[in-house]
PDB file of C-alpha atoms and ligand atoms in Angstrom:
ATOM      1  CA  MET W   1      -0.091   0.114  -0.007  1.00 47.00           C
ATOM      2  CA  LYS W   2       2.884   2.387   0.947  1.00 48.00           C
ATOM      3  CA  SER W   3       4.461   2.068  -2.533  1.00 52.00           C
ATOM      4  CA  LEU W   4       1.051   2.687  -4.210  1.00 48.00           C
ATOM      5  CA  ARG W   5       0.573   5.685  -2.149  1.00 53.00           C
ATOM      6  CA  ASN W   6       3.946   6.767  -3.150  1.00 53.00           C
ATOM      7  CA  VAL W   7       3.249   6.309  -6.759  1.00 49.00           C
ATOM      8  CA  PHE W   8       0.086   8.301  -6.495  1.00 47.00           C
ATOM      9  CA  LEU W   9       1.838  11.157  -4.692  1.00 49.00           C
ATOM     10  CA  GLY W  10       4.378  11.053  -7.211  1.00 48.00           C
ATOM     11  CA  ALA W  11       1.822  11.493 -10.285  1.00 45.00           C
ATOM     12  CA  LEU W  12      -0.142  13.934  -8.276  1.00 46.00           C
ATOM     13  CA  ALA W  13       3.191  16.000  -7.844  1.00 47.00           C
ATOM     14  CA  MET W  14       3.750  15.656 -11.688  1.00 47.00           C
ATOM     15  CA  GLY W  15       0.113  16.446 -12.539  1.00 45.00           C
ATOM     16  CA  CYS W  16       0.689  19.860 -10.617  1.00 44.00           C
ATOM     17  CA  MET W  17       3.776  20.656 -12.183  1.00 47.00           C
ATOM     18  CA  THR W  18       2.403  20.055 -15.652  1.00 45.00           C
ATOM     19  CA  ALA W  19      -0.681  22.001 -14.724  1.00 45.00           C
ATOM     20  CA  THR W  20       1.578  24.993 -13.541  1.00 44.00           C
ATOM     21  CA  VAL W  21       3.764  25.054 -16.530  1.00 44.00           C
ATOM     22  CA  SER W  22       0.674  24.967 -18.949  1.00 43.00           C
ATOM     23  CA  MET W  23      -1.120  27.697 -16.845  1.00 53.00           C
ATOM     24  CA  ALA W  24       1.724  30.138 -17.258  1.00 56.00           C
ATOM     25  CA  ALA W  25      -0.178  33.269 -18.486  1.00 67.00           C
ATOM     26  CA  PRO W  26       1.253  34.756 -21.688  1.00 90.00           C
ATOM     27  CA  ASN W  27       2.270  38.502 -21.355  1.00 96.00           C
ATOM     28  CA  LEU W  28       0.733  40.681 -23.791  1.00 97.00           C
ATOM     29  CA  LEU W  29       3.370  43.161 -23.476  1.00 98.00           C
ATOM     30  CA  GLY W  30       6.874  43.198 -25.293  1.00 98.00           C
ATOM     31  CA  ASN W  31      10.330  43.763 -23.593  1.00 98.00           C
ATOM     32  CA  PRO W  32       8.405  43.580 -20.307  1.00 98.00           C
ATOM     33  CA  GLY W  33      11.576  43.437 -18.288  1.00 98.00           C
ATOM     34  CA  PHE W  34      13.754  45.958 -20.381  1.00 98.00           C
ATOM     35  CA  GLU W  35      16.221  42.927 -20.832  1.00 98.00           C
ATOM     36  CA  THR W  36      16.852  43.733 -24.513  1.00 98.00           C
ATOM     37  CA  GLY W  37      18.637  46.868 -23.147  1.00 98.00           C
ATOM     38  CA  VAL W  38      16.462  49.324 -25.102  1.00 98.00           C
ATOM     39  CA  LEU W  39      13.003  50.866 -24.648  1.00 98.00           C
ATOM     40  CA  ALA W  40      11.205  49.472 -27.795  1.00 98.00           C
ATOM     41  CA  PRO W  41       8.316  48.670 -28.096  1.00 98.00           C
ATOM     42  CA  TRP W  42       8.056  51.002 -25.033  1.00 98.00           C
ATOM     43  CA  ALA W  43       7.485  54.679 -25.982  1.00 98.00           C
ATOM     44  CA  ILE W  44       7.845  57.970 -24.418  1.00 98.00           C
ATOM     45  CA  VAL W  45       4.410  59.430 -25.036  1.00 98.00           C
ATOM     46  CA  GLY W  46       4.363  62.631 -23.283  1.00 98.00           C
ATOM     47  CA  GLY W  47       7.028  65.181 -21.550  1.00 98.00           C
ATOM     48  CA  ALA W  48      10.384  64.180 -23.102  1.00 98.00           C
ATOM     49  CA  GLY W  49      13.099  66.727 -23.117  1.00 97.00           C
ATOM     50  CA  PRO W  50      16.514  67.860 -21.984  1.00 96.00           C
ATOM     51  CA  ASN W  51      15.568  67.591 -18.168  1.00 98.00           C
ATOM     52  CA  ALA W  52      12.922  64.796 -18.764  1.00 98.00           C
ATOM     53  CA  THR W  53      14.127  61.248 -19.837  1.00 98.00           C
ATOM     54  CA  VAL W  54      13.468  57.560 -20.003  1.00 98.00           C
ATOM     55  CA  THR W  55      16.472  55.244 -20.236  1.00 98.00           C
ATOM     56  CA  VAL W  56      17.189  51.711 -19.813  1.00 98.00           C
ATOM     57  CA  GLY W  57      19.557  51.152 -16.715  1.00 98.00           C
ATOM     58  CA  SER W  58      21.598  48.339 -15.446  1.00 98.00           C
ATOM     59  CA  PRO W  59      22.541  46.345 -13.375  1.00 97.00           C
ATOM     60  CA  ASP W  60      19.445  47.134 -11.309  1.00 98.00           C
ATOM     61  CA  ASN W  61      16.357  44.512 -11.598  1.00 98.00           C
ATOM     62  CA  GLY W  62      12.842  44.099 -10.025  1.00 98.00           C
ATOM     63  CA  PRO W  63      12.355  41.184  -7.852  1.00 97.00           C
ATOM     64  CA  THR W  64       9.514  39.278  -9.995  1.00 97.00           C
ATOM     65  CA  LEU W  65      11.706  37.900 -12.488  1.00 97.00           C
ATOM     66  CA  PRO W  66      15.430  37.335 -13.154  1.00 97.00           C
ATOM     67  CA  GLY W  67      17.536  40.127 -15.225  1.00 98.00           C
ATOM     68  CA  THR W  68      19.792  43.052 -14.837  1.00 98.00           C
ATOM     69  CA  HIS W  69      17.872  45.879 -16.572  1.00 98.00           C
ATOM     70  CA  HIS W  70      14.913  48.123 -15.750  1.00 98.00           C
ATOM     71  CA  ALA W  71      13.362  51.451 -17.002  1.00 98.00           C
ATOM     72  CA  PHE W  72      14.256  54.655 -15.219  1.00 98.00           C
ATOM     73  CA  LEU W  73      11.890  57.686 -15.658  1.00 98.00           C
ATOM     74  CA  SER W  74      13.642  60.800 -14.517  1.00 98.00           C
ATOM     75  CA  ASN W  75      11.831  64.123 -14.673  1.00 98.00           C
ATOM     76  CA  HIS W  76      13.276  67.184 -13.514  1.00 98.00           C
ATOM     77  CA  ALA W  77      11.334  69.643 -15.678  1.00 98.00           C
ATOM     78  CA  GLU W  78       8.588  71.524 -13.737  1.00 97.00           C
ATOM     79  CA  ALA W  79       4.908  71.143 -14.459  1.00 98.00           C
ATOM     80  CA  ASN W  80       5.847  68.443 -16.854  1.00 98.00           C
ATOM     81  CA  GLY W  81       4.019  64.992 -17.560  1.00 98.00           C
ATOM     82  CA  LEU W  82       6.707  62.462 -18.410  1.00 98.00           C
ATOM     83  CA  THR W  83       5.093  59.265 -19.429  1.00 98.00           C
ATOM     84  CA  LEU W  84       6.315  55.894 -20.672  1.00 98.00           C
ATOM     85  CA  ALA W  85       3.636  53.493 -22.321  1.00 98.00           C
ATOM     86  CA  GLN W  86       3.013  50.458 -24.373  1.00 98.00           C
ATOM     87  CA  THR W  87      -0.066  49.669 -26.423  1.00 98.00           C
ATOM     88  CA  THR W  88      -0.619  46.059 -27.019  1.00 98.00           C
ATOM     89  CA  GLY W  89      -1.357  44.775 -30.582  1.00 96.00           C
ATOM     90  CA  LEU W  90      -4.665  44.831 -32.506  1.00 97.00           C
ATOM     91  CA  GLY W  91      -6.962  41.952 -31.454  1.00 96.00           C
ATOM     92  CA  THR W  92      -4.753  41.122 -28.383  1.00 96.00           C
ATOM     93  CA  GLY W  93      -7.551  41.950 -25.878  1.00 96.00           C
ATOM     94  CA  ALA W  94     -11.017  40.743 -25.117  1.00 96.00           C
ATOM     95  CA  PRO W  95     -13.901  41.697 -22.739  1.00 96.00           C
ATOM     96  CA  GLY W  96     -13.301  40.163 -19.243  1.00 96.00           C
ATOM     97  CA  THR W  97     -10.782  40.137 -16.428  1.00 97.00           C
ATOM     98  CA  VAL W  98      -7.410  41.784 -16.989  1.00 97.00           C
ATOM     99  CA  PHE W  99      -4.566  40.956 -14.666  1.00 97.00           C
ATOM    100  CA  TYR W 100      -1.753  43.309 -14.153  1.00 97.00           C
ATOM    101  CA  SER W 101       1.409  43.561 -12.348  1.00 97.00           C
ATOM    102  CA  TYR W 102       4.652  45.623 -12.144  1.00 98.00           C
ATOM    103  CA  ASP W 103       7.712  46.344 -10.168  1.00 98.00           C
ATOM    104  CA  LEU W 104       8.597  49.929  -8.808  1.00 98.00           C
ATOM    105  CA  LYS W 105      11.321  51.548  -6.996  1.00 98.00           C
ATOM    106  CA  THR W 106      11.366  55.318  -6.217  1.00 98.00           C
ATOM    107  CA  GLY W 107      14.296  57.355  -7.338  1.00 97.00           C
ATOM    108  CA  PRO W 108      14.869  61.055  -6.201  1.00 97.00           C
ATOM    109  CA  THR W 109      11.585  62.938  -5.775  1.00 97.00           C
ATOM    110  CA  ALA W 110      10.910  66.465  -4.512  1.00 98.00           C
ATOM    111  CA  ASN W 111       8.732  69.368  -4.491  1.00 97.00           C
ATOM    112  CA  GLY W 112       5.391  67.835  -5.673  1.00 97.00           C
ATOM    113  CA  GLY W 113       6.762  65.035  -7.791  1.00 98.00           C
ATOM    114  CA  VAL W 114       4.447  62.187  -7.986  1.00 98.00           C
ATOM    115  CA  PHE W 115       4.176  58.724  -9.864  1.00 98.00           C
ATOM    116  CA  PHE W 116       0.934  56.968 -11.260  1.00 98.00           C
ATOM    117  CA  VAL W 117       0.192  54.110 -13.373  1.00 98.00           C
ATOM    118  CA  GLU W 118      -2.804  53.950 -15.772  1.00 98.00           C
ATOM    119  CA  ILE W 119      -4.223  50.926 -17.842  1.00 98.00           C
ATOM    120  CA  PHE W 120      -6.727  51.493 -20.390  1.00 98.00           C
ATOM    121  CA  ALA W 121      -9.108  48.972 -22.605  1.00 98.00           C
ATOM    122  CA  GLN W 122      -9.597  50.379 -26.020  1.00 98.00           C
ATOM    123  CA  ASN W 123     -11.832  49.321 -28.877  1.00 98.00           C
ATOM    124  CA  ALA W 124     -10.547  48.324 -32.495  1.00 98.00           C
ATOM    125  CA  VAL W 125     -10.246  51.761 -33.671  1.00 98.00           C
ATOM    126  CA  GLY W 126      -8.095  52.780 -30.362  1.00 98.00           C
ATOM    127  CA  ALA W 127     -10.905  54.741 -28.342  1.00 98.00           C
ATOM    128  CA  VAL W 128     -10.586  54.362 -24.625  1.00 98.00           C
ATOM    129  CA  ILE W 129     -13.544  52.424 -23.432  1.00 98.00           C
ATOM    130  CA  GLY W 130     -12.628  51.289 -19.805  1.00 98.00           C
ATOM    131  CA  ASN W 131      -9.680  51.619 -17.531  1.00 98.00           C
ATOM    132  CA  ALA W 132      -8.202  50.241 -14.314  1.00 98.00           C
ATOM    133  CA  GLY W 133      -8.384  53.407 -12.414  1.00 97.00           C
ATOM    134  CA  LEU W 134      -5.523  55.811 -11.114  1.00 98.00           C
ATOM    135  CA  GLN W 135      -3.034  53.669  -9.618  1.00 98.00           C
ATOM    136  CA  GLY W 136      -0.856  55.489  -7.033  1.00 98.00           C
ATOM    137  CA  ASN W 137       0.651  58.017  -6.048  1.00 98.00           C
ATOM    138  CA  TYR W 138       3.556  55.350  -5.598  1.00 98.00           C
ATOM    139  CA  THR W 139       6.629  55.868  -3.387  1.00 98.00           C
ATOM    140  CA  PRO W 140       8.231  52.569  -2.685  1.00 98.00           C
ATOM    141  CA  ALA W 141      11.739  53.169  -1.336  1.00 97.00           C
ATOM    142  CA  ASN W 142      12.574  49.626  -2.212  1.00 98.00           C
ATOM    143  CA  TRP W 143      11.654  47.250  -5.122  1.00 98.00           C
ATOM    144  CA  THR W 144       8.069  46.565  -4.680  1.00 98.00           C
ATOM    145  CA  HIS W 145       5.605  44.262  -6.579  1.00 98.00           C
ATOM    146  CA  PHE W 146       2.187  45.690  -7.326  1.00 98.00           C
ATOM    147  CA  SER W 147      -0.516  43.598  -8.921  1.00 97.00           C
ATOM    148  CA  GLY W 148      -4.377  43.772  -9.399  1.00 97.00           C
ATOM    149  CA  SER W 149      -7.045  43.390 -12.010  1.00 97.00           C
ATOM    150  CA  PHE W 150     -10.107  45.118 -13.650  1.00 98.00           C
ATOM    151  CA  ASN W 151     -12.712  44.112 -15.885  1.00 97.00           C
ATOM    152  CA  ALA W 152     -12.522  45.115 -19.688  1.00 98.00           C
ATOM    153  CA  PRO W 153     -15.996  46.099 -21.163  1.00 98.00           C
ATOM    154  CA  ALA W 154     -17.742  44.775 -24.356  1.00 97.00           C
ATOM    155  CA  ASN W 155     -15.769  45.709 -27.579  1.00 98.00           C
ATOM    156  CA  THR W 156     -12.542  45.565 -25.838  1.00 98.00           C
ATOM    157  CA  ASP W 157      -9.738  44.902 -28.507  1.00 98.00           C
ATOM    158  CA  HIS W 158      -6.451  45.872 -27.120  1.00 98.00           C
ATOM    159  CA  PHE W 159      -4.797  47.634 -24.051  1.00 98.00           C
ATOM    160  CA  THR W 160      -2.483  50.411 -23.217  1.00 98.00           C
ATOM    161  CA  ILE W 161      -0.275  50.677 -20.020  1.00 98.00           C
ATOM    162  CA  GLN W 162       1.482  53.653 -18.976  1.00 98.00           C
ATOM    163  CA  PHE W 163       3.757  54.797 -16.164  1.00 98.00           C
ATOM    164  CA  GLU W 164       3.321  58.613 -15.530  1.00 98.00           C
ATOM    165  CA  ALA W 165       6.139  60.794 -13.564  1.00 98.00           C
ATOM    166  CA  PRO W 166       4.518  64.218 -13.437  1.00 98.00           C
ATOM    167  CA  THR W 167       6.069  67.133 -11.723  1.00 98.00           C
ATOM    168  CA  GLY W 168       4.673  70.012  -9.748  1.00 98.00           C
ATOM    169  CA  ALA W 169       4.420  73.548 -11.097  1.00 97.00           C
ATOM    170  CA  VAL W 170       7.525  74.854  -9.212  1.00 96.00           C
ATOM    171  CA  ILE W 171      11.079  75.062 -10.060  1.00 95.00           C
ATOM    172  CA  GLY W 172      13.028  72.088  -8.262  1.00 97.00           C
ATOM    173  CA  SER W 173      10.061  69.563  -8.601  1.00 98.00           C
ATOM    174  CA  ILE W 174      11.391  66.096  -9.352  1.00 98.00           C
ATOM    175  CA  SER W 175       9.660  62.902  -9.994  1.00 98.00           C
ATOM    176  CA  SER W 176      11.739  59.563 -11.021  1.00 98.00           C
ATOM    177  CA  MET W 177      11.027  55.896 -10.803  1.00 98.00           C
ATOM    178  CA  GLU W 178      12.532  52.616 -11.737  1.00 98.00           C
ATOM    179  CA  VAL W 179      10.209  50.312 -13.449  1.00 98.00           C
ATOM    180  CA  ASP W 180      10.471  46.704 -14.182  1.00 98.00           C
ATOM    181  CA  ASN W 181       8.640  43.235 -14.917  1.00 98.00           C
ATOM    182  CA  VAL W 182       5.311  44.778 -16.279  1.00 98.00           C
ATOM    183  CA  SER W 183       2.605  42.192 -16.972  1.00 97.00           C
ATOM    184  CA  LEU W 184      -0.793  42.430 -18.699  1.00 97.00           C
ATOM    185  CA  ASN W 185      -2.742  39.329 -19.447  1.00 96.00           C
ATOM    186  CA  GLN W 186      -6.300  37.744 -19.581  1.00 95.00           C
ATOM    187  CA  ASN W 187      -5.586  34.276 -18.167  1.00 80.00           C
ATOM    188  CA  LEU W 188      -6.043  33.225 -14.647  1.00 59.00           C
ATOM    189  CA  PRO W 189      -2.918  33.659 -12.517  1.00 53.00           C
ATOM    190  CA  VAL W 190      -0.840  30.682 -12.102  1.00 47.00           C
ATOM    191  CA  GLY W 191      -2.228  27.975  -9.624  1.00 49.00           C
ATOM    192  CA  VAL W 192      -5.796  29.261  -9.868  1.00 48.00           C
ATOM    193  CA  LYS W 193      -7.184  27.072 -12.680  1.00 45.00           C
ATOM    194  CA  ASN W 194      -9.084  23.956 -11.751  1.00 40.00           C
ATOM    195  CA  THR W 195      -7.633  21.603 -14.256  1.00 43.00           C
ATOM    196  CA  THR W 196      -5.463  20.005 -11.617  1.00 41.00           C
ATOM    197  CA  TRP W 197      -8.440  18.746  -9.581  1.00 43.00           C
ATOM    198  CA  GLY W 198      -9.578  16.938 -12.796  1.00 39.00           C
ATOM    199  CA  ARG W 199      -6.212  14.908 -12.761  1.00 42.00           C
ATOM    200  CA  ILE W 200      -6.578  14.344  -8.980  1.00 41.00           C
ATOM    201  CA  LYS W 201     -10.116  12.896  -9.617  1.00 43.00           C
ATOM    202  CA  GLN W 202      -8.676  10.609 -12.402  1.00 43.00           C
ATOM    203  CA  LEU W 203      -5.873   9.321 -10.300  1.00 44.00           C
ATOM    204  CA  ASN W 204      -8.173   8.396  -7.432  1.00 43.00           C
ATOM    205  CA  ARG W 205     -10.143   6.024  -9.382  1.00 42.00           C
TER     206      ARG W 205
HETATM  207 CA1   CA J   1      14.495  43.513 -15.848  1.00 60.20          CA
END
């Protein structure tokens, strides 16, 4: 009996492992950890200037995934909305739950500089038809993983996620942040799907 039980537990463990691997949610974003060493397909969509830049930095890396690179938003221009964004491809989204996560680590901030994240659901012609709500103001002193979900409405076709480092309308206002391991997907997070239980039931017969 003992050996049968061990066979069962071994098979169960293998079933769980297989299920976990097959459940890995595909990320809709390209270069999500900035490990290519360049920003693309991320783009600076607002506020770029001599005193407001987004660069890929190394060797600092967010805790969620291995790597050596991150994006660094550095805004030293007053009353300026420096924004880094990525829009997923046409047809990559659908109505339903959208899961998001990202790692953040605050850089120098002063005199009204703040940091927000926004995620938009868009229809096939790019109009914004839903959103995850304004997230922030974020001020994590050390690398911190943030995650959540929102419901994409009918006619959702694709998404945009953007990281915003706006400054206040005073000289000396600074907003800066390191960003890494950004994920946007519509599959259940790893470990939530119930296919594993079907395997257990089979094995129990
Ligand atoms: Ca990285």
